[in-house]
mmCIF file of C-alpha atoms in Angstrom:
data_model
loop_
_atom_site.group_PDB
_atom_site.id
_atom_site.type_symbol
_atom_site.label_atom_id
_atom_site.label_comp_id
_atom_site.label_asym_id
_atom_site.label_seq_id
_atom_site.Cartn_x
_atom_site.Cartn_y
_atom_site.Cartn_z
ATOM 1 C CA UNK Y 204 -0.359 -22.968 -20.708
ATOM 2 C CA UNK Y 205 -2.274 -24.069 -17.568
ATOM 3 C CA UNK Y 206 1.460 -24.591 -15.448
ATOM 4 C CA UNK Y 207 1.978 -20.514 -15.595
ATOM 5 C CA UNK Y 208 -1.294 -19.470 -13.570
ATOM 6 C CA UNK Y 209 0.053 -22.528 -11.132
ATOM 7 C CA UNK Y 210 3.497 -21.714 -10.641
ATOM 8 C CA UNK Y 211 3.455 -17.999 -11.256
ATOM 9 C CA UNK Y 212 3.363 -17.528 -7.047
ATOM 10 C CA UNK Y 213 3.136 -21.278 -6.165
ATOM 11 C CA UNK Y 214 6.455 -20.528 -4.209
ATOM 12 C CA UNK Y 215 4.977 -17.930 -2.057
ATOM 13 C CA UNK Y 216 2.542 -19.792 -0.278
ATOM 14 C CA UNK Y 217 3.113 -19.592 3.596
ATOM 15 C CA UNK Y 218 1.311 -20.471 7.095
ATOM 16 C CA UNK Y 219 -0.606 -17.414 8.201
ATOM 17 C CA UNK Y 220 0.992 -17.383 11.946
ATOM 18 C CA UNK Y 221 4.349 -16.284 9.834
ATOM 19 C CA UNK Y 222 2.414 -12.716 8.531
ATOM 20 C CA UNK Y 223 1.733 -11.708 11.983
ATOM 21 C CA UNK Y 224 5.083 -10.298 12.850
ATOM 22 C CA UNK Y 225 7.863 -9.435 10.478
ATOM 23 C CA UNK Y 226 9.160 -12.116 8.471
ATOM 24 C CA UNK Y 227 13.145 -12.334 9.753
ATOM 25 C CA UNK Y 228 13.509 -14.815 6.483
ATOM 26 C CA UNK Y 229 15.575 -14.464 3.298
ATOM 27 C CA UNK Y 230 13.714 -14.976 0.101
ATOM 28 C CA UNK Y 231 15.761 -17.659 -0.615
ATOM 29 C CA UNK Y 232 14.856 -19.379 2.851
ATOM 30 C CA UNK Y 233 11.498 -18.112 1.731
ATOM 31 C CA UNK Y 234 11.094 -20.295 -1.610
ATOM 32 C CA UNK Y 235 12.638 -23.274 -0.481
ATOM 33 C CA UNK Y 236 10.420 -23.526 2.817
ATOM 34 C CA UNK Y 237 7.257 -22.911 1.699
ATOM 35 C CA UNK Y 238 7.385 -24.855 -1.665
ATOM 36 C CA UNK Y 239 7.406 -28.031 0.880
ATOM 37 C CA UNK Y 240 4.647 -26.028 2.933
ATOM 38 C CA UNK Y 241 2.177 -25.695 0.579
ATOM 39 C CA UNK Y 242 2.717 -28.783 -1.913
ATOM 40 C CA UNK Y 243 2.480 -31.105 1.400
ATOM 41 C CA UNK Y 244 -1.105 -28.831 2.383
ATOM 42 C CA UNK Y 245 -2.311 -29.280 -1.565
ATOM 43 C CA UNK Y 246 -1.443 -33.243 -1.106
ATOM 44 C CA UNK Y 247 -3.039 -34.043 2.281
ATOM 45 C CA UNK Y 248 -6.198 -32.191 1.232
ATOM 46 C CA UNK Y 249 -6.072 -32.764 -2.819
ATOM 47 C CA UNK Y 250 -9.931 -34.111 -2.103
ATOM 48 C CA UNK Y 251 -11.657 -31.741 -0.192
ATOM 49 C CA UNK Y 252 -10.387 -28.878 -2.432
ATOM 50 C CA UNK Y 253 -10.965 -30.723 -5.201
ATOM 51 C CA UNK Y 254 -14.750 -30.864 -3.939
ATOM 52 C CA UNK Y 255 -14.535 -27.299 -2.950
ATOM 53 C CA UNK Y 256 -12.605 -24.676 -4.944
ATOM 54 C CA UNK Y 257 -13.980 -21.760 -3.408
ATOM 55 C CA UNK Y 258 -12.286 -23.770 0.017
ATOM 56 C CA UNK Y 259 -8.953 -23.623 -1.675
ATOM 57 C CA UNK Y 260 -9.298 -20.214 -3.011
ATOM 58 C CA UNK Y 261 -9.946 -19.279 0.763
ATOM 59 C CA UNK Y 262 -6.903 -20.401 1.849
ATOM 60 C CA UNK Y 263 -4.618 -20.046 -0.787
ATOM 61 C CA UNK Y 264 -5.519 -16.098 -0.257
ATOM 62 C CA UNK Y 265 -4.896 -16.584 3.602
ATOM 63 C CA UNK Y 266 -1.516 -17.936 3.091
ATOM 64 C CA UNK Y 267 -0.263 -16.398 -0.094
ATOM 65 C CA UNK Y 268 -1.090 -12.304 0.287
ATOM 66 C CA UNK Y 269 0.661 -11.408 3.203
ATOM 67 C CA UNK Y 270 4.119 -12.459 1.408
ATOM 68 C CA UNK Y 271 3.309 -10.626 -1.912
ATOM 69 C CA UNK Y 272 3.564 -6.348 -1.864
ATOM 70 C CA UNK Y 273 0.211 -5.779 -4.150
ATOM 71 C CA UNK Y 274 0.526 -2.192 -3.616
ATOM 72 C CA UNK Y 275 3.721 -2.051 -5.160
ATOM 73 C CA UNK Y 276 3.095 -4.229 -8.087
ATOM 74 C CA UNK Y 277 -0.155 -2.779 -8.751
ATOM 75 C CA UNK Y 278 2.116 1.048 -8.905
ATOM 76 C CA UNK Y 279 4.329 -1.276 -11.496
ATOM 77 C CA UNK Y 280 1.520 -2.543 -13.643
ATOM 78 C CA UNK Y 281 -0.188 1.101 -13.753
ATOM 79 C CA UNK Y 282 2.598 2.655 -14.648
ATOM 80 C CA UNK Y 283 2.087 6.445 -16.005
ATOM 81 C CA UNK Y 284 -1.401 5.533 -15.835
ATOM 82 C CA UNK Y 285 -1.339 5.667 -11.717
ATOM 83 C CA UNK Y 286 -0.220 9.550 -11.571
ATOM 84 C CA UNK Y 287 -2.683 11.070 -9.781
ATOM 85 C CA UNK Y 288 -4.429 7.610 -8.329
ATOM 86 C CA UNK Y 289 -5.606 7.981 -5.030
ATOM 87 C CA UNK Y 290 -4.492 5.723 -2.599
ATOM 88 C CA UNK Y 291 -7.986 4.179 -2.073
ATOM 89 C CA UNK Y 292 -7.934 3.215 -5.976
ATOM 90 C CA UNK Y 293 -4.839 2.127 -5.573
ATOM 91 C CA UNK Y 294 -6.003 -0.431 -3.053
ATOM 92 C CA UNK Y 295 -9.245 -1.441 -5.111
ATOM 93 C CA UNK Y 296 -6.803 -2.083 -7.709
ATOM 94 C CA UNK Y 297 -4.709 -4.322 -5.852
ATOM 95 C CA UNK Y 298 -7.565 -5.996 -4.244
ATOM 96 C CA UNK Y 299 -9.498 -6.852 -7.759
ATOM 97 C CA UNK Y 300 -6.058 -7.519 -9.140
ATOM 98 C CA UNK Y 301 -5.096 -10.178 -6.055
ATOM 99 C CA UNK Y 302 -8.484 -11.939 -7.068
ATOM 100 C CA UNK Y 303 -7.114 -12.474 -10.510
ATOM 101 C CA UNK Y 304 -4.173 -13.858 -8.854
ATOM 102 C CA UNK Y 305 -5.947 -16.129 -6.654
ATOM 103 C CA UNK Y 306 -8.317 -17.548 -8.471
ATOM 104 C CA UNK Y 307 -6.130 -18.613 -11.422
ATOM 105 C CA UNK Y 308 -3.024 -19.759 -9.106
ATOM 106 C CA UNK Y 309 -6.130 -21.758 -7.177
ATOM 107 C CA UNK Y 310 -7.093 -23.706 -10.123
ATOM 108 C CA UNK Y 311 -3.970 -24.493 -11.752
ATOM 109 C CA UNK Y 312 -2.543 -25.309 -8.009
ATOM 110 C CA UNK Y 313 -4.478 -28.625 -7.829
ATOM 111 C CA UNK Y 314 -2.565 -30.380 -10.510
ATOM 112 C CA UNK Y 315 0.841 -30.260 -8.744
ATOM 113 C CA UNK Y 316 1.805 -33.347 -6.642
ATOM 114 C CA UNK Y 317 4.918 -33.107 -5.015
ATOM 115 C CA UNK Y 318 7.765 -30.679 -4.375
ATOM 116 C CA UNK Y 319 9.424 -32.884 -6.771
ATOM 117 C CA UNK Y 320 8.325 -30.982 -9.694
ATOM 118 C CA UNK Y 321 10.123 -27.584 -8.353
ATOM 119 C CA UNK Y 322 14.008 -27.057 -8.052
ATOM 120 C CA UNK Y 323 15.413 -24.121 -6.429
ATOM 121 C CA UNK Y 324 18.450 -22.973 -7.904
ATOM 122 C CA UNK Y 325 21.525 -21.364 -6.157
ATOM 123 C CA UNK Y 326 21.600 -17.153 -5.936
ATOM 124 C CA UNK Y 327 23.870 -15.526 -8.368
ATOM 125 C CA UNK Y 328 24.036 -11.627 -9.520
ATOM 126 C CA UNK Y 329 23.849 -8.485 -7.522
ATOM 127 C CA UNK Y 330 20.806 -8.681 -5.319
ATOM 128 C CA UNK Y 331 20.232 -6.191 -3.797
ATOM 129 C CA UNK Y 332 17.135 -4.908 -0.809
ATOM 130 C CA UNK Y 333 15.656 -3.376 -3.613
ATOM 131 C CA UNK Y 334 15.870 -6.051 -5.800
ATOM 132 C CA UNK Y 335 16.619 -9.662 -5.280
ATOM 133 C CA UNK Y 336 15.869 -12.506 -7.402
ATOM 134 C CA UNK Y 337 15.322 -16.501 -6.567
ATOM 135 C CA UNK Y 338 15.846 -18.499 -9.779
ATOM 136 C CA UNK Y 339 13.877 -22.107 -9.970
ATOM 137 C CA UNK Y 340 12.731 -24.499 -12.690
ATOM 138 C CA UNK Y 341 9.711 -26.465 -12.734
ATOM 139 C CA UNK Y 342 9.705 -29.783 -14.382
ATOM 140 C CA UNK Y 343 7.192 -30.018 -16.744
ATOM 141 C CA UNK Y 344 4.873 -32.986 -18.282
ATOM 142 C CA UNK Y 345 6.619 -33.440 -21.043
ATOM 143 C CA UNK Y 346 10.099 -33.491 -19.225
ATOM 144 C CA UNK Y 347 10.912 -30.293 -19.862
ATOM 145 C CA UNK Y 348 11.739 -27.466 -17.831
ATOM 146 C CA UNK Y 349 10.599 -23.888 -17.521
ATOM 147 C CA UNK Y 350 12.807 -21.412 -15.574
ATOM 148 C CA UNK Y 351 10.994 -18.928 -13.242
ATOM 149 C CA UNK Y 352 12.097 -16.047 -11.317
ATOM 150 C CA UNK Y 353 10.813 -14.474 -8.719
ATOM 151 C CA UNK Y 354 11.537 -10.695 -7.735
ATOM 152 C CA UNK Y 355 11.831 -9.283 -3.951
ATOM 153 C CA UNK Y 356 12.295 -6.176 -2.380
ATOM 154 C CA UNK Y 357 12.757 -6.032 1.106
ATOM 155 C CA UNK Y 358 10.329 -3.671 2.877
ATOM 156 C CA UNK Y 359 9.493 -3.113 6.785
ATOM 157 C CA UNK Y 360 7.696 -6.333 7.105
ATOM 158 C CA UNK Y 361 10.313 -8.473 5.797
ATOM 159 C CA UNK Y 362 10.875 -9.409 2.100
ATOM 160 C CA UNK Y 363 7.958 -8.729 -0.129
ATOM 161 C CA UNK Y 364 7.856 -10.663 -3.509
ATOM 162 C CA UNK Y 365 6.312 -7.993 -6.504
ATOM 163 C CA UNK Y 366 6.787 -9.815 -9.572
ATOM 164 C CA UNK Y 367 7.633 -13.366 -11.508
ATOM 165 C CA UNK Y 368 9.225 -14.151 -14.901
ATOM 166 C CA UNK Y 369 8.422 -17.442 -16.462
ATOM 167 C CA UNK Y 370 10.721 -18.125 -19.579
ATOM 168 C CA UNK Y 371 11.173 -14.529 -20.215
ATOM 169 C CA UNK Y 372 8.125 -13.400 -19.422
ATOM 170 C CA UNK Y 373 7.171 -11.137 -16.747
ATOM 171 C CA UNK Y 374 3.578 -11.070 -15.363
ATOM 172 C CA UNK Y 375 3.891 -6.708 -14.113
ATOM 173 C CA UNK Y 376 4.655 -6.260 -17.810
ATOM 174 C CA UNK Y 377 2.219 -8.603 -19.191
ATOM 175 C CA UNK Y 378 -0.404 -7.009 -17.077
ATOM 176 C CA UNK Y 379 0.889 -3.336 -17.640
ATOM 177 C CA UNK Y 380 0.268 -3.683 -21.201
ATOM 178 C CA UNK Y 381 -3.003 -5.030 -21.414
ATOM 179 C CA UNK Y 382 -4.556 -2.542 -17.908
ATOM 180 C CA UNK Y 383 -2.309 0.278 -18.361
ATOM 181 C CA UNK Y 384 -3.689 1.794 -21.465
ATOM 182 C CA UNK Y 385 -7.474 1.061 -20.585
ATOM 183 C CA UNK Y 386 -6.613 3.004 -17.505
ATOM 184 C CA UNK Y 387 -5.883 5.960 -19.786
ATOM 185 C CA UNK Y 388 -8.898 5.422 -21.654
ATOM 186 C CA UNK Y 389 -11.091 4.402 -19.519
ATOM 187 C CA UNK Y 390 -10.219 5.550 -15.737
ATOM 188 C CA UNK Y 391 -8.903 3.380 -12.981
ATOM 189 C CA UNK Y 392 -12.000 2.920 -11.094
ATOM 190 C CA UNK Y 393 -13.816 1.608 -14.531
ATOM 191 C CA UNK Y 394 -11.107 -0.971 -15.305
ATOM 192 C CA UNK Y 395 -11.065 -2.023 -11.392
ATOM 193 C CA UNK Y 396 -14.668 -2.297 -12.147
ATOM 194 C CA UNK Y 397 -14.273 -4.302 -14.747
ATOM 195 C CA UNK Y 398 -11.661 -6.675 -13.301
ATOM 196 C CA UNK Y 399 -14.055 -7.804 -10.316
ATOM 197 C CA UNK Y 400 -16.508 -8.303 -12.803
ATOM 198 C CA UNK Y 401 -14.808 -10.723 -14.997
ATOM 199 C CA UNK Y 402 -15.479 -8.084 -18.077
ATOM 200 C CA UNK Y 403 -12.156 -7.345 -18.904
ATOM 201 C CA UNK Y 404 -10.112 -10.920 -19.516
ATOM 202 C CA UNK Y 405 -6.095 -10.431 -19.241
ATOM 203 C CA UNK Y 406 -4.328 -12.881 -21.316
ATOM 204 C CA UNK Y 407 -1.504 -14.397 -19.629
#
């Protein structure tokens, strides 16, 4: 479904000048700020990125990386696989797995049109700095609506979001079991490889 490479960290998006010092916010303050943010950005400048994808793709990676701890989703998605992963595969890994990110949130980001289509719902559960979860729902075309969580953990540079479960379904695990096991096969720096390439396709 085209919505899940939109929404999976449509939430995240934030102004650059926040990732220069740490970021003081909550994740709840997080979600409900930047949803506005980036949703108002998408809808003043709908045309020019819709001219120029690359354009969008440039900024969505400005705004969106420093609020998401790659490193420590890319240790989740290798799993077992990662013993013994240096950490400069470990960052090639993040970086060719970022792209992934990017480019699909990019092009499923153009065909949201107003904050109206995302509701943040009130915190409930133990959260915890390790992990802390912000529940939403995004209304749908049909009128539906699909629940999507988003996991933090709070790190030295404020709260870092790692992963995001849409209806069940969370995109570390989705990823871990399609990458993990080539890793095994294969080695880490062929699958990074690969990934950069476009020659290994990970279902969503």
């Amino acid at each position: 479904m085209k919505w899940f490479t939109a929404i999976c960290f449509l939430l995240l998006g934030s102004g650059a000048a926040q990732a220069v010092a740490v970021d003081e916010r909550d994740p709840m303050t997080i979600i409900e700020q930047t949803t506005t943010h980036i949703l108002q950005t998408l809808d003043s400048r709908r045309e020019e990125f819709t001219a120029n994808p690359q354009l969008l793709r440039d900024v969505v990676r400005e705004d969106l990386l420093p609020l998401i701890d790659l490193e420590y989703s890319a240790r989740l998605i290798l799993g077992r696989s990662g013993r013994g992963v240096s950490p400069e595969q470990l960052g090639a890994f993040s970086e060719a797995m970022s792209s992934v990110l990017i480019n699909r949130y990019a092009d499923g980001l153009i065909e949201f049109r107003s904050d109206e289509q995302v509701d943040v719902l009130p915190m409930k559960g133990n959260n915890t700095d390790k992990l802390t979860r912000i529940r939403t729902r995004i209304k749908l075309d049909n009128g539906g609506y699909a629940p999507v969580d988003y996991a933090f953990r709070k790190t030295d540079a404020g709260w870092k979001a790692f992963d995001v479960t849409v209806e069940g379904i969370s995109y570390v695990i989705t990823f871990r079991n399609q990458i993990s096991p080539r890793v095994e096969t294969e080695g880490i720096d062929k699958v990074t490889q690969d990934i950069l390439a476009g020659n290994l396709k990970i279902d969503e």
